[in-house]
């Protein structure tokens, strides 16, 4: 009898080559720790506003439990088009330029698979959201990291982008407001980058899932810039702004050819986004402004609480203009990101995410989510202050970095 | 200033420092403003919302609709005052509609409350009629859901 190969060897080597997420290992540890206060969560601590949930009960009572068209409910696509137009002045055709997806996650995967050919290079400014590089690798592409620093406000310069472009470069992924840094990009900077992108005929995937959570300056929609609408795949969703992470609902907007290509994959893999979630999203767009603004306001207060507390304890903290993360620099403690996070968890029962989980340029930082109750934030911040004091800070670099928008 | 009030209305235990951080104001300014608000009686008191049932304490609450004959010059105010001075009375509102005052009374048991209504409230001059409705269960009070089953359900760490 032939000796069978180990199951592991039968796994697609491309999949095998993808390192499992640094977050996952940390997740297991944090889950085992009792009574931990978690600042490691990438979702709102609010529950979906009641009127949105209520609209879904009603739809279920009425029997809305079937497939929708692959592209999603036309009424939802129309509402999305209207909102993008009102906010950013970009007009899309709801018939063939919008695709409803199961979260931005699916939109991202579709956008990459629809455009990236084997060997294509994709530029990702880092620190970056954890899904970009693996999705590119799975599509046969090659992720190319663009390192950004706190000193440059965690935003790439046009020059940095230009320097990384080769004959194989196909795509640039942008994500502002940013996870994990909270950085907001200025319109001017985005325009400079857009020029390079247009000159070199690149495509852009713009993940604007945190656009509504902008506290400083104004959000600039990449597609609104000159020459950018056609070459941008705009991704957005409902998870963050409306506290709807579990519903799995988002959308992509782009030219008809790209949307059609993405829809091709979508129809065979997802078929359509869940109808209940689509109905919820429609309710969110129609009547969700008040509850959304309420949440944004609270996030902003917590943001200031956290950032000011970090600065007071002597940790340099870049001013996060959006999203719900602060990204303090912890180099002064003499610990690496992972050491800091592990010791903080063990000694103070506070969970944060080591910055290097978001790429090598995140080393020396930790990501702290302020999507938590004021009570938990206060307790957690006190514990972190005690921790930092115990380990001491080498050079007291109390420099305050403002985000570029206001600078 | 409104922002300070809104924060305190939700969480009276916030420290001046926390408020200062949250609103990006100097702590000294926040302290001064709060003192001002307390002195001019914008902030009246810092109360605690308690689920007495959980504390094992039996209490009954009743809503009493009161109709009154308004008096010349002072309208409803004089009668209202005679009612709200009683410590048993927790809240009093002047209402539009079929009755005039909505009075919330708290007591140890139904007998005590009924007794109060019959001997104290109904007998006040100007009160023409009362209707007493006992509260059977409190679901939400002052914006707070008493038995909120919506707990934290998020994963500890997520991307
Ligand atoms: C930058 C970014 N993009 C996309 C997602 C995924 O969003 P969705 O829930 O819409 O799939 C997240 C979630 O953490 C995120 O932070």
Short mmCIF file of C-alpha atoms in Angstrom, two decimals, chain A:
data_model
loop_
_atom_site.label_atom_id
_atom_site.label_comp_id
_atom_site.label_asym_id
_atom_site.label_seq_id
_atom_site.Cartn_x
_atom_site.Cartn_y
_atom_site.Cartn_z
CA UNK A 1 0.00 0.00 0.00
CA UNK A 2 1.34 3.42 -0.92
CA UNK A 3 2.00 5.76 1.90
CA UNK A 4 -0.47 8.60 1.65
CA UNK A 5 0.87 12.16 1.66
CA UNK A 6 0.17 14.13 4.80
CA UNK A 7 -3.03 16.14 4.50
CA UNK A 8 -1.07 19.31 5.05
CA UNK A 9 0.98 18.64 1.94
CA UNK A 10 -2.19 18.42 -0.09
CA UNK A 11 -3.12 21.96 0.81
CA UNK A 12 -2.55 24.41 -2.03
CA UNK A 13 1.02 25.70 -1.61
CA UNK A 14 -0.12 29.26 -2.17
CA UNK A 15 -2.46 28.95 0.78
CA UNK A 16 0.28 27.28 2.79
CA UNK A 17 2.64 30.14 2.04
CA UNK A 18 0.34 32.67 3.68
CA UNK A 19 1.39 33.18 7.28
CA UNK A 20 -1.54 32.87 9.66
CA UNK A 21 -2.50 36.23 11.02
CA UNK A 22 -0.52 37.61 13.95
CA UNK A 23 -3.84 38.69 15.32
CA UNK A 24 -5.10 35.14 15.57
CA UNK A 25 -2.33 33.92 17.81
CA UNK A 26 -2.88 36.87 20.05
CA UNK A 27 -6.60 36.28 19.99
CA UNK A 28 -6.16 32.81 21.47
CA UNK A 29 -4.07 34.19 24.33
CA UNK A 30 -6.44 37.05 25.07
CA UNK A 31 -9.43 34.73 25.00
CA UNK A 32 -7.82 32.52 27.63
CA UNK A 33 -7.18 35.45 29.95
CA UNK A 34 -9.99 36.06 32.41
CA UNK A 35 -11.55 39.49 32.97
CA UNK A 36 -9.54 41.11 30.29
CA UNK A 37 -10.46 44.59 29.06
CA UNK A 38 -10.07 44.48 25.34
CA UNK A 39 -8.88 47.38 23.26
CA UNK A 40 -8.18 44.90 20.51
CA UNK A 41 -11.55 44.90 18.86
CA UNK A 42 -11.98 46.17 15.31
CA UNK A 43 -15.70 46.79 15.57
CA UNK A 44 -18.02 49.24 17.31
CA UNK A 45 -19.13 48.39 20.84
CA UNK A 46 -22.61 49.60 19.94
CA UNK A 47 -25.30 47.21 18.87
CA UNK A 48 -26.96 47.96 15.51
CA UNK A 49 -29.45 50.83 16.08
CA UNK A 50 -32.87 49.54 17.01
CA UNK A 51 -34.75 50.99 14.03
CA UNK A 52 -32.51 49.03 11.69
CA UNK A 53 -33.06 45.78 13.56
CA UNK A 54 -36.75 46.54 13.69
CA UNK A 55 -36.94 47.04 9.93
CA UNK A 56 -35.53 43.54 9.56
CA UNK A 57 -38.08 41.92 11.85
CA UNK A 58 -40.71 43.48 9.67
CA UNK A 59 -39.13 42.25 6.46
CA UNK A 60 -38.91 38.73 7.87
CA UNK A 61 -42.56 38.85 8.88
CA UNK A 62 -43.39 39.86 5.33
CA UNK A 63 -41.44 36.87 4.08
CA UNK A 64 -38.41 38.54 2.52
CA UNK A 65 -36.22 35.47 2.72
CA UNK A 66 -35.17 34.84 -0.87
CA UNK A 67 -32.24 35.54 -3.21
CA UNK A 68 -31.97 38.96 -4.74
CA UNK A 69 -30.42 39.71 -8.13
CA UNK A 70 -26.67 39.11 -8.13
CA UNK A 71 -25.98 42.81 -8.03
CA UNK A 72 -28.27 43.34 -5.07
CA UNK A 73 -31.59 45.14 -4.57
CA UNK A 74 -31.98 47.98 -7.03
CA UNK A 75 -33.52 50.17 -4.33
CA UNK A 76 -30.39 49.74 -2.22
CA UNK A 77 -28.10 50.46 -5.15
CA UNK A 78 -30.10 53.60 -5.87
CA UNK A 79 -29.85 54.76 -2.27
CA UNK A 80 -26.08 54.17 -2.35
CA UNK A 81 -25.69 56.11 -5.59
CA UNK A 82 -27.68 58.96 -4.10
CA UNK A 83 -25.56 59.04 -0.99
CA UNK A 84 -22.24 59.02 -2.87
CA UNK A 85 -23.52 61.82 -5.07
CA UNK A 86 -24.75 63.93 -2.17
CA UNK A 87 -21.57 63.49 -0.17
CA UNK A 88 -18.86 63.58 -2.80
CA UNK A 89 -20.50 64.72 -6.04
CA UNK A 90 -19.53 61.55 -7.91
CA UNK A 91 -22.31 60.02 -9.95
CA UNK A 92 -22.62 56.31 -10.56
CA UNK A 93 -25.25 54.44 -12.49
CA UNK A 94 -27.13 52.12 -10.12
CA UNK A 95 -27.78 49.71 -13.02
CA UNK A 96 -24.23 48.75 -13.86
CA UNK A 97 -21.76 50.60 -11.64
CA UNK A 98 -22.68 49.29 -8.20
CA UNK A 99 -22.37 45.82 -6.74
CA UNK A 100 -23.70 44.88 -3.32
CA UNK A 101 -21.25 42.60 -1.53
CA UNK A 102 -21.10 40.54 1.62
CA UNK A 103 -19.09 43.18 3.46
CA UNK A 104 -16.14 45.16 2.21
CA UNK A 105 -14.22 41.93 2.74
CA UNK A 106 -15.94 40.32 -0.24
CA UNK A 107 -15.69 43.50 -2.29
CA UNK A 108 -11.96 43.58 -1.67
CA UNK A 109 -11.48 39.97 -2.74
CA UNK A 110 -13.60 40.47 -5.87
CA UNK A 111 -11.83 43.69 -6.81
CA UNK A 112 -8.43 42.02 -6.50
CA UNK A 113 -9.41 38.83 -8.28
CA UNK A 114 -11.08 40.76 -11.08
CA UNK A 115 -8.00 42.85 -11.81
CA UNK A 116 -4.80 41.22 -10.57
CA UNK A 117 -3.08 38.77 -12.92
CA UNK A 118 -0.40 36.33 -11.76
CA UNK A 119 2.81 38.26 -11.20
CA UNK A 120 1.15 41.67 -10.99
CA UNK A 121 2.42 43.93 -8.26
CA UNK A 122 0.14 45.74 -5.85
CA UNK A 123 1.39 48.61 -3.73
CA UNK A 124 0.09 48.70 -0.16
CA UNK A 125 0.97 51.57 2.15
CA UNK A 126 1.77 50.07 5.54
CA UNK A 127 0.82 49.72 8.37
CA UNK A 128 -2.20 48.21 6.64
CA UNK A 129 -5.35 46.26 7.27
CA UNK A 130 -4.48 42.58 7.52
CA UNK A 131 -6.49 41.27 4.54
CA UNK A 132 -4.88 43.14 1.67
CA UNK A 133 -1.63 41.23 1.27
CA UNK A 134 -3.12 37.71 1.66
CA UNK A 135 -5.92 38.43 -0.84
CA UNK A 136 -3.33 39.61 -3.36
CA UNK A 137 -1.17 36.54 -2.80
CA UNK A 138 -4.19 34.27 -3.24
CA UNK A 139 -4.91 35.94 -6.56
CA UNK A 140 -1.34 35.24 -7.69
CA UNK A 141 -0.22 38.85 -7.31
CA UNK A 142 2.71 40.24 -5.39
CA UNK A 143 2.08 42.66 -2.53
CA UNK A 144 4.65 45.46 -2.38
CA UNK A 145 4.82 47.27 0.95
CA UNK A 146 5.21 51.02 1.08
CA UNK A 147 6.51 51.95 4.52
CA UNK A 148 5.01 54.98 6.17
CA UNK A 149 6.07 56.51 9.47
CA UNK A 150 4.41 58.44 12.25
CA UNK A 151 6.49 61.48 11.29
CA UNK A 152 4.84 61.54 7.86
CA UNK A 153 1.41 61.07 9.39
CA UNK A 154 1.21 57.46 8.20
CA UNK A 155 0.28 58.74 4.72
CA UNK A 156 2.38 57.90 1.65
CA UNK A 157 3.80 60.68 -0.50
CA UNK A 158 3.31 60.68 -4.25
CA UNK A 159 7.05 60.32 -4.53
CA UNK A 160 7.09 57.15 -2.42
CA UNK A 161 4.42 55.66 -4.65
CA UNK A 162 6.26 56.65 -7.81
CA UNK A 163 9.48 55.06 -6.61
CA UNK A 164 7.82 51.66 -6.15
CA UNK A 165 6.19 51.53 -9.56
CA UNK A 166 7.62 48.94 -11.97
CA UNK A 167 6.40 47.58 -15.29
CA UNK A 168 4.41 44.98 -13.33
CA UNK A 169 2.60 47.38 -11.02
CA UNK A 170 -1.14 47.12 -11.52
CA UNK A 171 -2.81 48.45 -8.43
CA UNK A 172 -2.51 50.73 -5.46
CA UNK A 173 -4.61 50.07 -2.38
CA UNK A 174 -5.62 53.07 -0.31
CA UNK A 175 -7.45 52.99 3.01
CA UNK A 176 -8.24 56.33 4.67
CA UNK A 177 -9.30 56.78 7.40
CA UNK A 178 -6.87 54.02 8.13
CA UNK A 179 -6.93 50.82 10.12
CA UNK A 180 -4.72 50.55 12.20
CA UNK A 181 -3.31 54.09 12.43
CA UNK A 182 -6.47 56.24 12.25
CA UNK A 183 -4.72 58.41 9.66
CA UNK A 184 -6.83 60.63 7.42
CA UNK A 185 -5.27 61.68 4.13
CA UNK A 186 -5.48 65.28 2.97
CA UNK A 187 -7.08 66.14 -0.34
CA UNK A 188 -3.85 67.72 -1.53
CA UNK A 189 -1.80 64.61 -0.81
CA UNK A 190 -4.40 62.39 -2.43
CA UNK A 191 -4.39 64.59 -5.52
CA UNK A 192 -0.62 64.32 -5.82
CA UNK A 193 -0.87 60.55 -5.58
CA UNK A 194 -3.74 60.54 -8.09
CA UNK A 195 -1.53 62.34 -10.61
CA UNK A 196 1.13 59.67 -10.37
CA UNK A 197 -1.55 56.98 -10.64
CA UNK A 198 -3.04 58.53 -13.77
CA UNK A 199 0.35 59.16 -15.39
CA UNK A 200 1.39 55.56 -14.90
CA UNK A 201 -2.03 54.10 -15.66
CA UNK A 202 -2.50 52.30 -12.35
CA UNK A 203 -5.76 51.19 -10.80
CA UNK A 204 -6.76 52.04 -7.27
CA UNK A 205 -8.80 50.09 -4.77
CA UNK A 206 -9.99 52.63 -2.24
CA UNK A 207 -11.27 51.04 0.95
CA UNK A 208 -13.26 53.86 2.50
CA UNK A 209 -15.09 51.81 5.10
CA UNK A 210 -14.23 54.33 7.83
CA UNK A 211 -15.20 57.41 5.79
CA UNK A 212 -18.10 58.34 8.05
CA UNK A 213 -15.85 58.08 11.10
CA UNK A 214 -13.81 61.16 10.24
CA UNK A 215 -13.29 63.58 13.12
CA UNK A 216 -10.70 65.93 11.74
CA UNK A 217 -10.87 67.59 8.39
CA UNK A 218 -13.08 66.12 5.73
CA UNK A 219 -13.05 62.78 4.09
CA UNK A 220 -11.89 62.90 0.48
CA UNK A 221 -13.36 60.26 -1.77
CA UNK A 222 -10.68 58.98 -4.14
CA UNK A 223 -13.19 58.64 -6.97
CA UNK A 224 -14.02 62.34 -6.70
CA UNK A 225 -10.56 63.39 -7.85
CA UNK A 226 -9.81 64.32 -11.43
CA UNK A 227 -9.35 61.30 -13.66
CA UNK A 228 -9.89 58.88 -10.80
CA UNK A 229 -13.50 57.72 -11.00
CA UNK A 230 -12.94 55.31 -13.88
CA UNK A 231 -9.75 53.78 -12.52
CA UNK A 232 -10.92 53.44 -8.93
CA UNK A 233 -12.80 50.59 -7.35
CA UNK A 234 -14.47 52.29 -4.44
CA UNK A 235 -15.30 50.00 -1.53
CA UNK A 236 -17.51 50.94 1.36
CA UNK A 237 -19.91 49.29 3.74
CA UNK A 238 -22.08 49.46 6.77
CA UNK A 239 -20.06 47.54 9.35
CA UNK A 240 -18.33 50.43 11.05
CA UNK A 241 -20.56 53.48 10.65
CA UNK A 242 -23.81 51.75 11.54
CA UNK A 243 -22.41 49.13 13.91
CA UNK A 244 -23.41 46.34 11.52
CA UNK A 245 -20.34 44.10 11.41
CA UNK A 246 -22.26 40.84 11.77
CA UNK A 247 -24.67 41.57 8.93
CA UNK A 248 -22.00 41.22 6.27
CA UNK A 249 -22.99 43.96 3.90
CA UNK A 250 -21.04 46.42 1.78
CA UNK A 251 -20.71 47.61 -1.78
CA UNK A 252 -18.33 48.31 -4.63
CA UNK A 253 -18.62 51.17 -7.12
CA UNK A 254 -16.63 51.40 -10.32
CA UNK A 255 -16.84 51.46 -14.10
CA UNK A 256 -19.27 48.97 -15.72
CA UNK A 257 -16.48 46.70 -16.96
CA UNK A 258 -14.96 46.21 -13.53
CA UNK A 259 -18.33 45.81 -11.84
CA UNK A 260 -19.32 43.24 -14.44
CA UNK A 261 -16.07 41.33 -13.89
CA UNK A 262 -16.55 41.38 -10.14
CA UNK A 263 -20.17 40.36 -10.53
CA UNK A 264 -19.07 37.36 -12.57
CA UNK A 265 -17.04 36.03 -9.66
CA UNK A 266 -19.68 37.10 -7.17
CA UNK A 267 -22.50 35.27 -8.95
CA UNK A 268 -20.64 31.97 -8.83
CA UNK A 269 -19.21 32.29 -5.35
CA UNK A 270 -21.61 34.36 -3.24
CA UNK A 271 -24.63 34.58 -5.56
CA UNK A 272 -25.92 37.60 -3.69
CA UNK A 273 -25.51 39.38 -0.37
CA UNK A 274 -28.03 38.26 2.27
CA UNK A 275 -31.41 39.88 1.63
CA UNK A 276 -32.04 40.67 5.29
CA UNK A 277 -28.76 42.54 5.45
CA UNK A 278 -29.60 44.41 2.25
CA UNK A 279 -32.89 45.53 3.74
CA UNK A 280 -31.09 46.59 6.90
CA UNK A 281 -28.59 48.58 4.86
CA UNK A 282 -31.39 50.35 3.03
CA UNK A 283 -32.98 51.30 6.34
CA UNK A 284 -29.59 52.54 7.58
CA UNK A 285 -29.20 54.82 4.57
CA UNK A 286 -32.76 56.07 4.71
CA UNK A 287 -33.17 56.69 8.43
CA UNK A 288 -29.85 56.04 10.10
CA UNK A 289 -28.29 59.50 10.13
CA UNK A 290 -29.23 60.43 13.64
CA UNK A 291 -28.08 57.24 15.28
CA UNK A 292 -24.93 57.21 13.19
CA UNK A 293 -24.03 60.78 14.13
CA UNK A 294 -24.62 59.95 17.74
CA UNK A 295 -22.17 57.09 17.61
CA UNK A 296 -19.61 59.17 15.74
CA UNK A 297 -19.84 61.86 18.39
CA UNK A 298 -19.23 59.37 21.15
CA UNK A 299 -16.31 57.84 19.29
CA UNK A 300 -14.79 61.28 18.97
CA UNK A 301 -14.99 61.90 22.71
CA UNK A 302 -13.45 58.56 23.47
CA UNK A 303 -10.77 59.23 20.87
CA UNK A 304 -9.76 62.39 22.65
CA UNK A 305 -9.87 60.64 26.00
CA UNK A 306 -7.50 57.97 24.76
CA UNK A 307 -5.10 60.14 22.81
CA UNK A 308 -4.77 62.67 25.63
CA UNK A 309 -4.23 59.88 28.15
CA UNK A 310 -1.44 58.33 26.07
CA UNK A 311 0.29 61.66 25.68
CA UNK A 312 0.02 62.31 29.35
CA UNK A 313 1.67 59.02 30.19
CA UNK A 314 4.48 59.98 27.85
CA UNK A 315 3.67 57.73 24.90
CA UNK A 316 3.94 59.71 21.66
CA UNK A 317 0.60 59.33 19.96
CA UNK A 318 -0.13 60.40 16.44
CA UNK A 319 -3.42 62.28 16.16
CA UNK A 320 -5.83 59.80 14.58
CA UNK A 321 -8.27 61.85 12.50
CA UNK A 322 -10.59 58.94 11.76
CA UNK A 323 -11.66 55.31 12.32
CA UNK A 324 -11.65 54.16 15.97
CA UNK A 325 -8.03 53.35 16.66
CA UNK A 326 -5.15 55.07 18.34
CA UNK A 327 -1.65 53.93 17.40
CA UNK A 328 0.71 55.04 20.16
CA UNK A 329 4.43 54.54 19.84
CA UNK A 330 5.77 52.27 22.57
CA UNK A 331 9.46 52.22 21.60
CA UNK A 332 10.34 54.26 24.70
CA UNK A 333 9.51 51.32 26.96
CA UNK A 334 12.32 49.33 25.37
CA UNK A 335 9.85 46.59 24.49
CA UNK A 336 8.91 45.33 21.07
CA UNK A 337 5.28 45.56 19.98
CA UNK A 338 4.72 41.90 20.78
CA UNK A 339 6.52 42.01 24.12
CA UNK A 340 4.56 45.08 25.09
CA UNK A 341 1.25 43.49 24.14
CA UNK A 342 2.01 40.14 25.76
CA UNK A 343 3.24 41.66 29.02
CA UNK A 344 0.38 44.13 29.13
CA UNK A 345 -2.05 41.27 28.73
CA UNK A 346 -0.37 39.11 31.35
CA UNK A 347 0.33 41.83 33.90
CA UNK A 348 -2.56 44.24 33.46
CA UNK A 349 -5.20 42.21 31.66
CA UNK A 350 -5.54 44.74 28.89
CA UNK A 351 -5.55 43.45 25.32
CA UNK A 352 -4.14 45.56 22.50
CA UNK A 353 -2.91 44.47 19.09
CA UNK A 354 0.85 44.57 18.38
CA UNK A 355 1.56 46.99 15.54
CA UNK A 356 3.64 44.51 13.57
CA UNK A 357 0.45 42.53 12.89
CA UNK A 358 -0.17 45.26 10.30
CA UNK A 359 3.19 44.99 8.59
CA UNK A 360 6.81 45.50 9.55
CA UNK A 361 6.41 49.28 9.69
CA UNK A 362 3.98 48.82 12.57
CA UNK A 363 6.79 47.60 14.82
CA UNK A 364 7.20 49.90 17.80
CA UNK A 365 3.48 50.69 17.96
CA UNK A 366 0.36 49.05 19.30
CA UNK A 367 -3.18 49.43 18.04
CA UNK A 368 -5.73 50.38 20.67
CA UNK A 369 -9.37 50.54 19.75
CA UNK A 370 -11.43 53.15 21.56
CA UNK A 371 -14.67 51.49 20.55
CA UNK A 372 -15.28 50.57 24.18
CA UNK A 373 -17.28 52.03 27.05
CA UNK A 374 -15.87 55.07 28.83
CA UNK A 375 -15.66 53.00 31.99
CA UNK A 376 -13.58 50.30 30.34
CA UNK A 377 -11.44 52.86 28.57
CA UNK A 378 -10.71 54.71 31.79
CA UNK A 379 -9.76 51.55 33.64
CA UNK A 380 -7.68 50.25 30.76
CA UNK A 381 -5.85 53.56 30.37
CA UNK A 382 -5.04 53.67 34.07
CA UNK A 383 -3.63 50.17 33.88
CA UNK A 384 -1.56 51.04 30.82
CA UNK A 385 -0.24 54.15 32.59
CA UNK A 386 0.86 52.01 35.52
CA UNK A 387 2.47 49.54 33.16
CA UNK A 388 4.36 52.22 31.23
CA UNK A 389 5.58 53.77 34.47
CA UNK A 390 6.84 50.42 35.69
CA UNK A 391 8.83 49.79 32.54
CA UNK A 392 9.96 53.39 32.31
CA UNK A 393 10.36 55.50 29.25
CA UNK A 394 13.84 55.96 27.90
CA UNK A 395 13.68 59.32 26.23
CA UNK A 396 10.71 61.40 27.16
CA UNK A 397 9.68 62.34 23.68
CA UNK A 398 6.55 64.22 24.41
CA UNK A 399 6.21 65.40 20.85
CA UNK A 400 2.69 65.77 19.67
CA UNK A 401 2.15 64.72 16.11
CA UNK A 402 -0.80 66.35 14.47
CA UNK A 403 -2.40 64.71 11.52
CA UNK A 404 -1.63 66.25 8.17
CA UNK A 405 -5.13 67.50 7.58
CA UNK A 406 -4.86 70.26 10.08
CA UNK A 407 -1.14 70.86 9.56
#
